[in-house]
GROMACS .gro file of C-alpha atoms in nm:
model
  242
    1MET     CA    1 -10.642 -19.844   4.580
    2SER     CA    2 -10.977 -19.755   4.732
    3GLU     CA    3 -10.880 -19.660   5.089
    4LEU     CA    4 -10.565 -19.541   5.263
    5VAL     CA    5 -10.514 -19.479   5.635
    6PHE     CA    6 -10.233 -19.266   5.778
    7ALA     CA    7 -10.147 -19.351   6.138
    8TRP     CA    8  -9.938 -19.078   6.303
    9LEU     CA    9  -9.764 -19.210   6.614
   10GLY     CA   10  -9.717 -18.865   6.766
   11ASP     CA   11  -9.444 -18.613   6.839
   12ASP     CA   12  -9.260 -18.835   7.088
   13PRO     CA   13  -8.984 -19.039   6.921
   14VAL     CA   14  -9.058 -19.412   6.902
   15PRO     CA   15  -8.794 -19.676   6.987
   16TYR     CA   16  -8.701 -19.848   6.662
   17GLN     CA   17  -8.778 -20.202   6.778
   18GLU     CA   18  -9.122 -20.095   6.900
   19GLY     CA   19  -9.203 -19.935   6.565
   20TRP     CA   20  -9.070 -20.232   6.371
   21ASP     CA   21  -9.271 -20.481   6.576
   22LEU     CA   22  -9.586 -20.278   6.515
   23GLN     CA   23  -9.507 -20.258   6.146
   24LYS     CA   24  -9.468 -20.636   6.121
   25ARG     CA   25  -9.800 -20.699   6.298
   26LEU     CA   26  -9.984 -20.458   6.071
   27HIS     CA   27  -9.812 -20.601   5.765
   28GLN     CA   28  -9.948 -20.944   5.852
   29SER     CA   29 -10.296 -20.795   5.889
   30ARG     CA   30 -10.268 -20.620   5.551
   31VAL     CA   31 -10.152 -20.940   5.379
   32ALA     CA   32 -10.462 -21.112   5.519
   33ASP     CA   33 -10.685 -20.822   5.402
   34LEU     CA   34 -10.792 -20.752   5.760
   35ILE     CA   35 -10.701 -20.381   5.732
   36PRO     CA   36 -10.686 -20.130   5.445
   37ASP     CA   37 -10.363 -19.995   5.302
   38THR     CA   38 -10.195 -19.823   5.596
   39VAL     CA   39  -9.899 -19.588   5.638
   40LEU     CA   40  -9.726 -19.557   5.975
   41LEU     CA   41  -9.577 -19.209   6.020
   42LEU     CA   42  -9.340 -19.141   6.309
   43GLN     CA   43  -9.011 -19.015   6.441
   44HIS     CA   44  -8.766 -19.263   6.587
   45GLU     CA   45  -8.536 -19.240   6.883
   46PRO     CA   46  -8.174 -19.217   6.753
   47VAL     CA   47  -8.083 -19.546   6.588
   48TYR     CA   48  -7.869 -19.686   6.310
   49THR     CA   49  -8.035 -19.945   6.089
   50ALA     CA   50  -7.821 -20.188   5.894
   51GLY     CA   51  -7.947 -20.328   5.565
   52LYS     CA   52  -7.826 -20.651   5.408
   53ARG     CA   53  -7.514 -20.497   5.249
   54THR     CA   54  -7.381 -20.337   5.570
   55GLY     CA   55  -7.022 -20.431   5.647
   56GLU     CA   56  -6.834 -20.447   5.975
   57TRP     CA   57  -6.646 -20.125   5.892
   58ASP     CA   58  -6.981 -19.942   5.864
   59ARG     CA   59  -7.078 -20.056   6.212
   60ARG     CA   60  -6.754 -19.936   6.368
   61GLN     CA   61  -6.813 -19.578   6.248
   62THR     CA   62  -7.137 -19.520   6.437
   63VAL     CA   63  -7.177 -19.298   6.745
   64PRO     CA   64  -7.087 -19.510   7.050
   65GLY     CA   65  -7.385 -19.617   7.257
   66THR     CA   66  -7.636 -19.572   6.974
   67PRO     CA   67  -7.832 -19.888   6.887
   68ILE     CA   68  -7.751 -20.064   6.560
   69ILE     CA   69  -8.036 -20.283   6.441
   70ASP     CA   70  -8.011 -20.530   6.153
   71ILE     CA   71  -8.321 -20.522   5.938
   72ASP     CA   72  -8.454 -20.710   5.636
   73ARG     CA   73  -8.426 -20.438   5.374
   74GLY     CA   74  -8.164 -20.392   5.107
   75GLY     CA   75  -7.888 -20.135   5.118
   76LYS     CA   76  -7.635 -20.038   5.382
   77ILE     CA   77  -7.637 -19.846   5.707
   78THR     CA   78  -7.831 -19.527   5.777
   79TRP     CA   79  -7.961 -19.324   6.070
   80HIS     CA   80  -8.312 -19.244   6.194
   81GLY     CA   81  -8.407 -19.008   6.472
   82PRO     CA   82  -8.594 -18.700   6.594
   83GLY     CA   83  -8.663 -18.437   6.332
   84GLN     CA   84  -8.683 -18.693   6.052
   85LEU     CA   85  -9.025 -18.797   5.924
   86THR     CA   86  -9.020 -19.172   5.867
   87GLY     CA   87  -9.299 -19.346   5.681
   88TYR     CA   88  -9.379 -19.715   5.655
   89PRO     CA   89  -9.640 -19.778   5.384
   90MET     CA   90  -9.803 -20.117   5.417
   91VAL     CA   91  -9.978 -20.107   5.084
   92LYS     CA   92 -10.080 -20.398   4.864
   93LEU     CA   93  -9.922 -20.365   4.521
   94ALA     CA   94 -10.100 -20.466   4.203
   95ASP     CA   95  -9.978 -20.761   4.000
   96PRO     CA   96  -9.740 -20.776   3.828
   97ILE     CA   97  -9.544 -20.608   4.107
   98ASP     CA   98  -9.310 -20.335   3.985
   99VAL     CA   99  -9.075 -20.253   4.272
  100VAL     CA  100  -8.895 -19.979   4.080
  101ALA     CA  101  -9.223 -19.804   4.002
  102TYR     CA  102  -9.318 -19.824   4.369
  103VAL     CA  103  -8.987 -19.668   4.476
  104ARG     CA  104  -9.043 -19.390   4.223
  105MET     CA  105  -9.384 -19.320   4.379
  106LEU     CA  106  -9.229 -19.274   4.723
  107GLU     CA  107  -8.962 -19.048   4.577
  108GLU     CA  108  -9.225 -18.846   4.391
  109ALA     CA  109  -9.423 -18.782   4.710
  110MET     CA  110  -9.112 -18.636   4.874
  111ILE     CA  111  -9.021 -18.434   4.563
  112ARG     CA  112  -9.367 -18.275   4.564
  113THR     CA  113  -9.349 -18.210   4.937
  114ILE     CA  114  -9.018 -18.024   4.933
  115ALA     CA  115  -9.134 -17.826   4.628
  116GLU     CA  116  -9.374 -17.650   4.864
  117TYR     CA  117  -9.062 -17.508   5.032
  118GLY     CA  118  -8.907 -17.388   4.707
  119LEU     CA  119  -8.673 -17.687   4.678
  120THR     CA  120  -8.625 -17.879   4.354
  121GLY     CA  121  -8.571 -18.243   4.431
  122ARG     CA  122  -8.452 -18.489   4.169
  123ARG     CA  123  -8.344 -18.847   4.121
  124ILE     CA  124  -7.991 -18.960   4.037
  125ASP     CA  125  -7.937 -19.259   3.809
  126GLY     CA  126  -7.817 -19.560   4.001
  127LYS     CA  127  -7.917 -19.417   4.339
  128THR     CA  128  -8.244 -19.413   4.529
  129GLY     CA  129  -8.389 -19.125   4.723
  130VAL     CA  130  -8.440 -18.755   4.660
  131TRP     CA  131  -8.148 -18.523   4.592
  132LEU     CA  132  -8.076 -18.153   4.550
  133ASP     CA  133  -7.841 -18.034   4.278
  134ALA     CA  134  -7.492 -17.912   4.360
  135ASP     CA  135  -7.471 -17.538   4.423
  136PRO     CA  136  -7.111 -17.429   4.352
  137GLY     CA  137  -7.192 -17.071   4.449
  138ARG     CA  138  -7.264 -17.188   4.804
  139GLY     CA  139  -6.988 -17.446   4.800
  140LEU     CA  140  -7.239 -17.732   4.814
  141ILE     CA  141  -7.219 -18.067   4.638
  142GLU     CA  142  -7.522 -18.285   4.562
  143ARG     CA  143  -7.723 -18.339   4.880
  144LYS     CA  144  -7.961 -18.618   4.975
  145ILE     CA  145  -8.271 -18.494   5.155
  146GLY     CA  146  -8.496 -18.801   5.140
  147ALA     CA  147  -8.404 -19.168   5.165
  148ILE     CA  148  -8.579 -19.485   5.048
  149GLY     CA  149  -8.533 -19.834   5.191
  150CYS     CA  150  -8.821 -20.068   5.121
  151ARG     CA  151  -8.905 -20.434   5.085
  152ILE     CA  152  -9.202 -20.614   4.931
  153SER     CA  153  -9.318 -20.922   5.120
  154ARG     CA  154  -9.618 -21.130   5.008
  155GLY     CA  155  -9.725 -20.847   4.782
  156VAL     CA  156  -9.731 -20.581   5.055
  157GLY     CA  157  -9.474 -20.308   5.119
  158MET     CA  158  -9.260 -20.282   5.432
  159HIS     CA  159  -9.012 -20.019   5.554
  160GLY     CA  160  -9.032 -19.711   5.330
  161PHE     CA  161  -8.895 -19.356   5.331
  162ALA     CA  162  -8.733 -19.096   5.555
  163LEU     CA  163  -8.752 -18.721   5.490
  164ASN     CA  164  -8.509 -18.494   5.675
  165CYS     CA  165  -8.700 -18.202   5.824
  166ASP     CA  166  -8.512 -18.049   6.119
  167ASN     CA  167  -8.296 -18.338   6.238
  168ASP     CA  168  -7.938 -18.305   6.362
  169LEU     CA  169  -7.728 -18.386   6.055
  170SER     CA  170  -7.414 -18.458   6.257
  171TRP     CA  171  -7.543 -18.814   6.314
  172PHE     CA  172  -7.459 -18.888   5.950
  173GLN     CA  173  -7.103 -18.756   5.962
  174ARG     CA  174  -6.938 -19.067   6.112
  175ILE     CA  175  -7.100 -19.316   5.873
  176VAL     CA  176  -7.126 -19.357   5.497
  177PRO     CA  177  -7.504 -19.313   5.485
  178CYS     CA  178  -7.672 -19.554   5.244
  179GLY     CA  179  -7.326 -19.635   5.103
  180ILE     CA  180  -7.268 -19.286   4.958
  181PRO     CA  181  -6.908 -19.163   5.009
  182ALA     CA  182  -6.864 -18.803   5.126
  183ASP     CA  183  -6.709 -18.694   4.795
  184GLU     CA  184  -7.013 -18.821   4.604
  185GLY     CA  185  -7.288 -18.656   4.806
  186ASP     CA  186  -7.384 -18.490   5.132
  187VAL     CA  187  -7.692 -18.519   5.351
  188THR     CA  188  -7.920 -18.221   5.413
  189SER     CA  189  -8.259 -18.126   5.557
  190ILE     CA  190  -8.543 -17.895   5.463
  191SER     CA  191  -8.452 -17.667   5.755
  192ARG     CA  192  -8.090 -17.637   5.649
  193GLU     CA  193  -8.185 -17.554   5.292
  194VAL     CA  194  -8.450 -17.292   5.362
  195GLY     CA  195  -8.276 -17.131   5.660
  196ARG     CA  196  -8.552 -17.176   5.916
  197ASP     CA  197  -8.684 -17.449   6.142
  198VAL     CA  198  -8.925 -17.672   5.949
  199THR     CA  199  -9.063 -17.934   6.184
  200VAL     CA  200  -9.198 -18.280   6.116
  201ALA     CA  201  -9.541 -18.162   6.234
  202GLU     CA  202  -9.537 -17.886   5.971
  203VAL     CA  203  -9.440 -18.120   5.689
  204LEU     CA  204  -9.675 -18.403   5.787
  205PRO     CA  205  -9.996 -18.286   5.608
  206SER     CA  206  -9.810 -18.229   5.281
  207VAL     CA  207  -9.653 -18.575   5.290
  208GLN     CA  208  -9.992 -18.735   5.352
  209ARG     CA  209 -10.156 -18.545   5.068
  210HIS     CA  210  -9.886 -18.616   4.811
  211LEU     CA  211  -9.836 -18.977   4.911
  212ALA     CA  212 -10.208 -19.047   4.879
  213ASP     CA  213 -10.202 -18.887   4.535
  214VAL     CA  214  -9.905 -19.081   4.395
  215LEU     CA  215 -10.037 -19.410   4.536
  216GLY     CA  216 -10.370 -19.347   4.365
  217ALA     CA  217 -10.583 -19.350   4.679
  218ALA     CA  218 -10.943 -19.258   4.603
  219ASP     CA  219 -10.985 -19.162   4.967
  220TYR     CA  220 -10.763 -19.132   5.272
  221SER     CA  221 -10.801 -19.070   5.641
  222HIS     CA  222 -10.558 -19.001   5.922
  223SER     CA  223 -10.554 -19.073   6.292
  224ASP     CA  224 -10.339 -19.012   6.595
  225GLY     CA  225 -10.206 -19.360   6.656
  226VAL     CA  226 -10.311 -19.684   6.494
  227PRO     CA  227 -10.690 -19.730   6.498
  228ALA     CA  228 -10.768 -19.949   6.796
  229HIS     CA  229 -10.994 -20.179   6.594
  230PHE     CA  230 -10.709 -20.279   6.358
  231PRO     CA  231 -10.599 -20.639   6.411
  232GLY     CA  232 -10.237 -20.628   6.523
  233ALA     CA  233 -10.257 -20.270   6.646
  234ALA     CA  234 -10.182 -20.363   7.005
  235ALA     CA  235  -9.883 -20.560   7.126
  236PRO     CA  236  -9.956 -20.920   7.223
  237ALA     CA  237 -10.049 -20.949   7.588
  238GLU     CA  238  -9.777 -21.062   7.825
  239PRO     CA  239  -9.845 -21.411   7.964
  240ALA     CA  240  -9.980 -21.409   8.317
  241SER     CA  241  -9.729 -21.506   8.584
  242ALA     CA  242  -9.796 -21.819   8.784
   0.00000   0.00000   0.00000
């Protein structure tokens, strides 16, 4: 990887459909080699996203009135929203494509990021994402702090990761997030673990630095918003009315 661009969509939460539409347009541009490897970084408005294994029971447990959007990734239902840093790497993977190795890279970037806050993240066999060990002294079971949900299409990544910074964890209480029953793991955030407010804006530079490193980027840049010259950066124009 010779170049990597981080596009930060700002502090204001982005509606999920808007972010997904932008992601799909940029993915097409990356497949066609019209743009370099690009990572969208954002916070979403509150939303539940349902992967391919989501059942009807999962849908019935969500907070009433909150959108539920079916998407083309694996896994089950989860939540995205303010206070959670969500990243969508649209990076072209080398042949032969190793999806597991790619997932491990995303996990490693989050593990290195939370280490800067004194937290030891780890992987659990058979599960994706980044976890903290149980702490019986505090009455805590294993906790998930970073989630992974990605897809590779035409050799380029879509969807990606979500790192809990200072989001409201009560959104997860009604669902079985990512298919993990409550007796097998909890959900946590950096703020909850360190006992102070750790915002997405604070964590952002660390995530960019570590993600660039694990992806092997020789150089990376960052911008507020998607660079205007990128094909697919803007939404298609509405047809003129007669």
